[in-house]
CSV table of C-alpha atoms in Angstrom, one decimal:
chain,number,residue,atom,x,y,z
A,1,UNK,CA,-21.3,-16.7,-7.9
A,2,UNK,CA,-19.3,-15.6,-10.8
A,3,UNK,CA,-17.2,-12.6,-9.4
A,4,UNK,CA,-14.9,-10.1,-10.9
A,5,UNK,CA,-12.6,-8.1,-9.2
A,6,UNK,CA,-11.4,-4.7,-10.7
A,7,UNK,CA,-7.7,-3.4,-9.9
A,8,UNK,CA,-5.6,-1.0,-11.8
A,9,UNK,CA,-2.5,-3.0,-11.1
A,10,UNK,CA,-1.8,-6.4,-9.6
A,11,UNK,CA,1.6,-6.5,-8.1
A,12,UNK,CA,3.4,-7.9,-4.9
A,13,UNK,CA,5.1,-4.8,-3.9
A,14,UNK,CA,1.7,-3.0,-3.7
A,15,UNK,CA,-0.1,-3.0,-0.5
A,16,UNK,CA,-3.6,-2.5,-2.2
A,17,UNK,CA,-2.9,-5.1,-4.5
A,18,UNK,CA,-2.2,-7.6,-1.8
A,19,UNK,CA,-5.6,-6.5,-0.5
A,20,UNK,CA,-7.2,-7.7,-4.1
A,21,UNK,CA,-5.0,-10.9,-3.7
A,22,UNK,CA,-6.7,-11.5,-0.4
A,23,UNK,CA,-10.2,-11.0,-1.5
A,24,UNK,CA,-9.7,-13.0,-4.6
A,25,UNK,CA,-8.4,-16.1,-2.6
A,26,UNK,CA,-11.3,-15.8,0.0
A,27,UNK,CA,-14.0,-15.7,-2.7
A,28,UNK,CA,-12.2,-18.5,-4.5
A,29,UNK,CA,-12.0,-20.5,-1.2
A,30,UNK,CA,-15.7,-20.1,-0.8
A,31,UNK,CA,-16.3,-21.6,-4.0
A,32,UNK,CA,-16.7,-18.8,-6.2
A,33,UNK,CA,-15.6,-18.5,-9.7
A,34,UNK,CA,-13.3,-15.3,-9.7
A,35,UNK,CA,-11.3,-13.1,-12.2
A,36,UNK,CA,-9.3,-10.3,-11.6
A,37,UNK,CA,-9.3,-7.7,-14.2
A,38,UNK,CA,-6.3,-5.4,-14.2
A,39,UNK,CA,-4.0,-3.5,-16.8
A,40,UNK,CA,-0.9,-5.7,-15.7
A,41,UNK,CA,0.6,-7.5,-12.6
A,42,UNK,CA,2.9,-10.0,-11.3
A,43,UNK,CA,1.0,-11.9,-8.7
A,44,UNK,CA,0.4,-15.6,-9.6
A,45,UNK,CA,-3.2,-16.5,-9.1
A,46,UNK,CA,-4.5,-19.5,-7.0
A,47,UNK,CA,-7.8,-21.1,-7.7
A,48,UNK,CA,-8.6,-17.9,-9.5
A,49,UNK,CA,-7.8,-16.4,-12.6
A,50,UNK,CA,-6.4,-13.1,-14.1
A,51,UNK,CA,-7.0,-10.6,-17.1
A,52,UNK,CA,-4.7,-8.5,-17.9
A,53,UNK,CA,-6.0,-5.5,-20.1
A,54,UNK,CA,-2.6,-4.0,-21.1
A,55,UNK,CA,-1.4,-0.5,-20.7
A,56,UNK,CA,1.9,1.8,-21.3
A,57,UNK,CA,4.8,0.7,-19.5
A,58,UNK,CA,6.5,4.2,-19.7
A,59,UNK,CA,5.9,5.4,-16.1
A,60,UNK,CA,4.7,8.9,-17.2
A,61,UNK,CA,2.6,7.5,-20.0
A,62,UNK,CA,1.2,4.9,-17.6
A,63,UNK,CA,-0.3,7.6,-14.9
A,64,UNK,CA,-1.7,9.5,-17.9
A,65,UNK,CA,-3.4,6.4,-19.4
A,66,UNK,CA,-4.9,5.5,-15.9
A,67,UNK,CA,-5.9,9.2,-15.3
A,68,UNK,CA,-7.8,9.8,-18.7
A,69,UNK,CA,-8.7,5.8,-19.1
A,70,UNK,CA,-12.3,7.1,-19.8
A,71,UNK,CA,-11.2,8.3,-23.0
A,72,UNK,CA,-10.4,4.7,-24.2
A,73,UNK,CA,-13.9,4.1,-24.8
A,74,UNK,CA,-13.1,1.2,-26.8
A,75,UNK,CA,-11.3,-0.6,-23.9
A,76,UNK,CA,-13.8,0.4,-21.7
A,77,UNK,CA,-16.9,-1.1,-23.4
A,78,UNK,CA,-14.9,-4.3,-24.4
A,79,UNK,CA,-14.1,-4.9,-20.9
A,80,UNK,CA,-17.5,-4.2,-19.8
A,81,UNK,CA,-19.1,-6.3,-22.3
A,82,UNK,CA,-16.9,-9.4,-20.7
A,83,UNK,CA,-18.6,-8.9,-17.5
A,84,UNK,CA,-22.0,-9.3,-18.4
A,85,UNK,CA,-22.6,-12.9,-17.3
A,86,UNK,CA,-21.0,-11.9,-13.7
A,87,UNK,CA,-23.1,-11.6,-10.9
A,88,UNK,CA,-20.8,-9.3,-9.0
A,89,UNK,CA,-18.3,-6.6,-9.9
A,90,UNK,CA,-16.0,-5.1,-7.3
A,91,UNK,CA,-13.9,-2.3,-8.3
A,92,UNK,CA,-10.7,-1.5,-6.3
A,93,UNK,CA,-9.4,2.1,-7.0
A,94,UNK,CA,-9.8,4.5,-10.0
A,95,UNK,CA,-10.1,4.1,-13.2
A,96,UNK,CA,-11.5,0.5,-12.7
A,97,UNK,CA,-14.6,2.1,-11.1
A,98,UNK,CA,-15.7,3.2,-14.4
A,99,UNK,CA,-16.1,-0.2,-15.3
A,100,UNK,CA,-17.9,-1.1,-12.4
A,101,UNK,CA,-20.3,1.6,-12.7
A,102,UNK,CA,-20.7,1.1,-16.5
A,103,UNK,CA,-21.5,-2.4,-15.9
A,104,UNK,CA,-23.9,-1.7,-13.4
A,105,UNK,CA,-25.7,0.8,-15.7
A,106,UNK,CA,-25.7,-1.3,-18.7
A,107,UNK,CA,-26.1,-4.8,-17.3
A,108,UNK,CA,-27.2,-4.3,-14.1
A,109,UNK,CA,-24.4,-6.0,-12.2
A,110,UNK,CA,-24.0,-5.6,-8.6
A,111,UNK,CA,-21.4,-2.9,-8.3
A,112,UNK,CA,-19.3,-2.6,-4.9
A,113,UNK,CA,-16.6,-0.2,-4.3
A,114,UNK,CA,-13.7,-1.5,-2.1
A,115,UNK,CA,-12.3,1.3,-0.5
A,116,UNK,CA,-8.5,1.1,0.0
A,117,UNK,CA,-8.2,4.8,0.0
A,118,UNK,CA,-6.4,7.6,-1.9
A,119,UNK,CA,-3.7,9.6,0.0
A,120,UNK,CA,-4.2,13.2,0.2
A,121,UNK,CA,-2.9,15.5,-2.8
A,122,UNK,CA,-0.9,18.0,-0.5
A,123,UNK,CA,1.4,14.9,0.8
A,124,UNK,CA,3.0,15.0,-2.7
A,125,UNK,CA,6.2,16.8,-3.8
A,126,UNK,CA,5.6,18.8,-6.8
A,127,UNK,CA,2.6,20.9,-8.2
A,128,UNK,CA,2.3,18.2,-11.0
A,129,UNK,CA,1.8,15.2,-8.7
A,130,UNK,CA,-0.4,17.2,-6.3
A,131,UNK,CA,-2.7,18.4,-9.5
A,132,UNK,CA,-2.6,14.7,-10.4
A,133,UNK,CA,-3.7,13.4,-7.1
A,134,UNK,CA,-6.4,15.8,-7.4
A,135,UNK,CA,-7.8,15.1,-10.5
A,136,UNK,CA,-7.5,11.2,-9.5
A,137,UNK,CA,-9.5,11.7,-6.0
A,138,UNK,CA,-12.1,13.7,-7.8
A,139,UNK,CA,-12.4,10.9,-10.6
A,140,UNK,CA,-12.7,8.2,-8.1
A,141,UNK,CA,-15.3,9.9,-5.8
A,142,UNK,CA,-17.4,10.9,-9.0
A,143,UNK,CA,-17.4,7.0,-10.2
A,144,UNK,CA,-18.3,5.4,-6.8
A,145,UNK,CA,-21.2,7.5,-5.9
A,146,UNK,CA,-23.8,5.2,-7.5
A,147,UNK,CA,-22.3,1.9,-6.3
A,148,UNK,CA,-24.8,-0.4,-4.7
A,149,UNK,CA,-22.7,-1.1,-1.8
A,150,UNK,CA,-19.1,-0.4,-0.4
A,151,UNK,CA,-16.4,-1.9,1.9
A,152,UNK,CA,-13.8,0.2,3.6
A,153,UNK,CA,-10.6,-1.6,5.1
A,154,UNK,CA,-10.6,0.8,8.1
A,155,UNK,CA,-12.9,3.1,10.0
A,156,UNK,CA,-11.0,6.0,9.1
A,157,UNK,CA,-11.5,5.2,5.5
A,158,UNK,CA,-15.2,4.5,5.9
A,159,UNK,CA,-15.3,8.3,7.3
A,160,UNK,CA,-13.5,9.7,4.6
A,161,UNK,CA,-15.6,8.0,1.9
A,162,UNK,CA,-18.8,9.2,3.8
A,163,UNK,CA,-17.7,12.5,4.2
A,164,UNK,CA,-16.5,12.8,0.5
A,165,UNK,CA,-19.4,11.1,-1.4
A,166,UNK,CA,-21.8,10.3,1.2
A,167,UNK,CA,-21.5,6.6,0.5
A,168,UNK,CA,-21.8,4.4,3.5
A,169,UNK,CA,-19.5,1.4,3.9
A,170,UNK,CA,-18.6,-1.7,6.0
A,171,UNK,CA,-15.6,-2.0,7.8
A,172,UNK,CA,-13.5,-5.1,6.6
A,173,UNK,CA,-9.9,-5.2,8.0
A,174,UNK,CA,-7.1,-6.5,6.1
A,175,UNK,CA,-6.1,-10.3,7.0
A,176,UNK,CA,-2.7,-10.6,7.7
A,177,UNK,CA,-1.4,-14.2,7.4
A,178,UNK,CA,-0.5,-15.5,11.2
A,179,UNK,CA,1.3,-18.5,9.5
A,180,UNK,CA,3.6,-16.1,8.3
A,181,UNK,CA,3.9,-13.6,10.7
A,182,UNK,CA,4.1,-14.5,14.2
A,183,UNK,CA,6.6,-14.6,17.2
A,184,UNK,CA,7.9,-18.0,16.3
A,185,UNK,CA,9.8,-17.3,13.0
A,186,UNK,CA,13.1,-19.5,12.4
A,187,UNK,CA,15.8,-18.3,14.3
A,188,UNK,CA,18.2,-19.6,11.4
A,189,UNK,CA,16.6,-17.7,8.7
A,190,UNK,CA,16.5,-14.6,10.9
A,191,UNK,CA,20.2,-15.0,11.6
A,192,UNK,CA,20.8,-15.2,7.8
A,193,UNK,CA,18.9,-11.8,6.8
A,194,UNK,CA,21.3,-10.1,9.9
A,195,UNK,CA,24.6,-11.8,7.9
A,196,UNK,CA,23.5,-10.8,4.6
A,197,UNK,CA,23.2,-7.3,5.4
A,198,UNK,CA,25.9,-7.0,8.2
A,199,UNK,CA,23.2,-5.5,10.4
A,200,UNK,CA,24.6,-3.9,13.6
A,201,UNK,CA,21.9,-3.6,16.6
A,202,UNK,CA,20.0,-2.0,17.4
A,203,UNK,CA,17.8,-2.3,13.9
A,204,UNK,CA,15.3,-0.3,12.9
A,205,UNK,CA,12.9,-1.4,9.9
A,206,UNK,CA,10.4,0.3,7.6
A,207,UNK,CA,8.7,-1.8,4.8
A,208,UNK,CA,6.5,-0.2,2.0
A,209,UNK,CA,6.7,1.9,-1.1
A,210,UNK,CA,9.0,5.0,-1.6
A,211,UNK,CA,6.4,7.4,-2.0
A,212,UNK,CA,6.4,11.0,-0.7
A,213,UNK,CA,3.2,10.4,1.3
A,214,UNK,CA,4.8,7.5,3.2
A,215,UNK,CA,7.3,10.2,4.7
A,216,UNK,CA,10.4,8.1,4.4
A,217,UNK,CA,12.2,11.7,3.9
A,218,UNK,CA,11.2,12.2,7.6
A,219,UNK,CA,12.2,8.7,8.9
A,220,UNK,CA,15.8,9.6,7.8
A,221,UNK,CA,15.6,12.9,9.5
A,222,UNK,CA,14.5,10.7,12.8
A,223,UNK,CA,17.3,8.6,11.9
A,224,UNK,CA,19.7,11.2,12.3
A,225,UNK,CA,18.8,12.2,15.7
A,226,UNK,CA,18.6,8.6,17.1
A,227,UNK,CA,22.4,8.2,15.9
A,228,UNK,CA,23.4,11.1,17.9
A,229,UNK,CA,21.9,9.0,21.0
A,230,UNK,CA,22.7,5.7,19.6
A,231,UNK,CA,25.6,5.6,17.2
A,232,UNK,CA,25.5,1.8,16.5
A,233,UNK,CA,21.7,2.1,15.0
A,234,UNK,CA,21.0,0.6,11.7
A,235,UNK,CA,18.1,1.5,9.5
A,236,UNK,CA,16.7,-0.9,6.9
A,237,UNK,CA,14.3,0.4,4.1
A,238,UNK,CA,12.5,-2.5,2.2
A,239,UNK,CA,10.3,-1.3,-0.4
A,240,UNK,CA,10.2,-0.5,-4.4
A,241,UNK,CA,10.7,2.8,-5.7
A,242,UNK,CA,7.7,4.3,-7.2
A,243,UNK,CA,8.6,8.2,-7.7
A,244,UNK,CA,12.3,8.5,-9.5
A,245,UNK,CA,12.8,12.2,-8.3
A,246,UNK,CA,11.6,11.2,-4.4
A,247,UNK,CA,14.1,7.9,-4.5
A,248,UNK,CA,17.0,9.9,-5.7
A,249,UNK,CA,16.3,12.5,-3.2
A,250,UNK,CA,16.3,9.5,-0.4
A,251,UNK,CA,19.4,8.1,-1.8
A,252,UNK,CA,21.4,11.3,-1.6
A,253,UNK,CA,20.3,11.9,1.9
A,254,UNK,CA,21.4,8.3,3.1
A,255,UNK,CA,24.5,8.5,1.2
A,256,UNK,CA,25.6,11.6,3.3
A,257,UNK,CA,24.5,9.5,6.7
A,258,UNK,CA,26.5,6.4,5.4
A,259,UNK,CA,29.4,8.7,4.9
A,260,UNK,CA,29.6,9.5,8.4
A,261,UNK,CA,28.5,6.1,9.5
A,262,UNK,CA,29.1,3.4,7.1
A,263,UNK,CA,26.3,0.8,6.4
A,264,UNK,CA,23.8,2.5,8.7
A,265,UNK,CA,21.0,3.0,6.1
A,266,UNK,CA,20.3,-0.3,3.8
A,267,UNK,CA,17.7,0.0,1.0
A,268,UNK,CA,16.7,-3.7,0.0
A,269,UNK,CA,14.6,-3.1,-2.9
A,270,UNK,CA,11.3,-5.4,-3.1
A,271,UNK,CA,11.6,-8.5,-0.8
A,272,UNK,CA,9.5,-11.6,-1.7
A,273,UNK,CA,6.5,-13.1,1.1
A,274,UNK,CA,9.1,-16.0,1.8
A,275,UNK,CA,11.9,-13.7,3.1
A,276,UNK,CA,10.2,-10.8,4.3
A,277,UNK,CA,8.7,-12.2,7.9
A,278,UNK,CA,12.6,-12.5,8.5
A,279,UNK,CA,13.3,-8.9,8.2
A,280,UNK,CA,10.7,-8.3,10.9
A,281,UNK,CA,12.2,-11.1,13.0
A,282,UNK,CA,15.6,-9.4,12.4
A,283,UNK,CA,14.5,-5.9,13.7
A,284,UNK,CA,14.2,-4.5,17.2
A,285,UNK,CA,11.7,-2.0,16.4
A,286,UNK,CA,9.2,-1.1,13.5
A,287,UNK,CA,9.3,2.3,12.3
A,288,UNK,CA,7.0,4.4,9.7
A,289,UNK,CA,6.9,7.9,9.2
A,290,UNK,CA,3.8,7.7,6.9
A,291,UNK,CA,1.7,10.7,6.7
A,292,UNK,CA,-1.4,8.7,5.4
A,293,UNK,CA,-2.4,5.2,5.9
A,294,UNK,CA,-5.5,3.4,5.2
A,295,UNK,CA,-4.4,0.3,7.1
A,296,UNK,CA,-0.9,-0.2,7.1
A,297,UNK,CA,-0.1,-3.9,6.8
A,298,UNK,CA,3.7,-3.6,7.6
A,299,UNK,CA,2.9,-2.1,10.9
A,300,UNK,CA,0.0,-4.8,11.7
A,301,UNK,CA,2.6,-7.6,10.6
A,302,UNK,CA,5.4,-6.2,12.9
A,303,UNK,CA,3.1,-6.2,15.9
A,304,UNK,CA,2.2,-9.9,15.0
A,305,UNK,CA,6.0,-10.6,15.2
A,306,UNK,CA,6.1,-9.3,18.6
A,307,UNK,CA,7.7,-6.2,17.5
A,308,UNK,CA,7.0,-2.7,18.9
A,309,UNK,CA,5.8,0.0,16.2
A,310,UNK,CA,6.5,3.8,16.2
A,311,UNK,CA,4.4,5.8,14.1
A,312,UNK,CA,2.7,8.9,13.7
A,313,UNK,CA,-0.8,9.5,14.9
A,314,UNK,CA,-2.4,9.4,11.4
A,315,UNK,CA,-5.0,7.6,9.4
A,316,UNK,CA,-6.0,4.3,10.3
A,317,UNK,CA,-3.0,3.9,12.9
A,318,UNK,CA,-5.3,4.5,16.2
A,319,UNK,CA,-7.0,1.3,15.1
A,320,UNK,CA,-4.3,-1.1,14.1
A,321,UNK,CA,-1.3,-0.3,16.0
A,322,UNK,CA,-1.5,-2.2,19.3
A,323,UNK,CA,2.0,-2.3,20.6
A,324,UNK,CA,4.2,0.6,20.3
A,325,UNK,CA,3.6,4.3,20.4
A,326,UNK,CA,1.9,7.0,18.3
A,327,UNK,CA,3.4,10.4,17.8
A,328,UNK,CA,1.8,13.7,16.8
A,329,UNK,CA,2.0,13.8,13.0
A,330,UNK,CA,5.0,15.6,11.7
A,331,UNK,CA,6.8,15.7,15.1
A,332,UNK,CA,10.6,14.5,14.0
A,333,UNK,CA,11.9,15.3,17.4
A,334,UNK,CA,9.2,13.5,19.5
A,335,UNK,CA,9.3,10.3,16.8
A,336,UNK,CA,13.1,10.3,17.6
A,337,UNK,CA,12.6,10.6,21.5
A,338,UNK,CA,10.4,7.5,21.2
A,339,UNK,CA,12.3,5.6,19.2
A,340,UNK,CA,15.6,6.0,21.8
A,341,UNK,CA,13.3,5.4,24.5
A,342,UNK,CA,12.1,1.9,23.2
A,343,UNK,CA,15.7,0.9,22.2
A,344,UNK,CA,17.1,1.7,25.4
């Protein structure tokens, strides 16, 4: 079959984009001819093609362009025409759902919506961000209602999609590479990570985007409480900042912690696939205070590396976190207590 996967971005730092990558590789391995259509990205394709459509590089203009993409009728129709010979179109996230729905309407191409979820608008900081996310969610739901089929990456998202659109979907959990994430990681490489960052044990780890709904600000509050009981503890935060104002807020809080306890909070930025498993190997406990999660690849990766996970009891966590403890959402004190208990 000739298959088109449609995703707004195709970056290695983004969890949803890694889901697209997994699907592209799986289809290609089955002998299908696959093309990923995206505005832009940096993931290198394996046995499939990537077609970049282009969009503004300024962060604000990029978000506006994605929200109002339906106004760029020329690009929408140009892309749709490129799909007329495809057997299947799979759309991940708005606004690519516009292209999927239009291709289905004009060329009767089978259109599947791949549901990786949209975080709740109320979890974002400013009024502008919340308004943006409400519009984004509305437009997503509007453009997927007539899909021929749907796939959700967790039962949590399956229920959310059914509630919001009436669309039924099949659950397909995200595959995490057992060759990369396991309990037999190279010890020398783990030691190298420990030495590079001068890590003091015990080490807490978080991996993911620095976005308001990921709750990194709450994780820092948890860490302050943990430091009162275990002064030597270190928190390593791996991930790319995606909201400038929010990232500056996190840096300010972490600087205050480091002023009192030197080198206690470490921001690494984005870490490559080649090195990321050894960060899990170097930690004593994986922690995430995310307030919404459609799947949570890092939490699953941590468990696969033999590390326990402390997280809030939200979203898909009851389904995917197998070893560790889930704490009532927003309960910073309870979270800190669970962390201290595991570390001791």
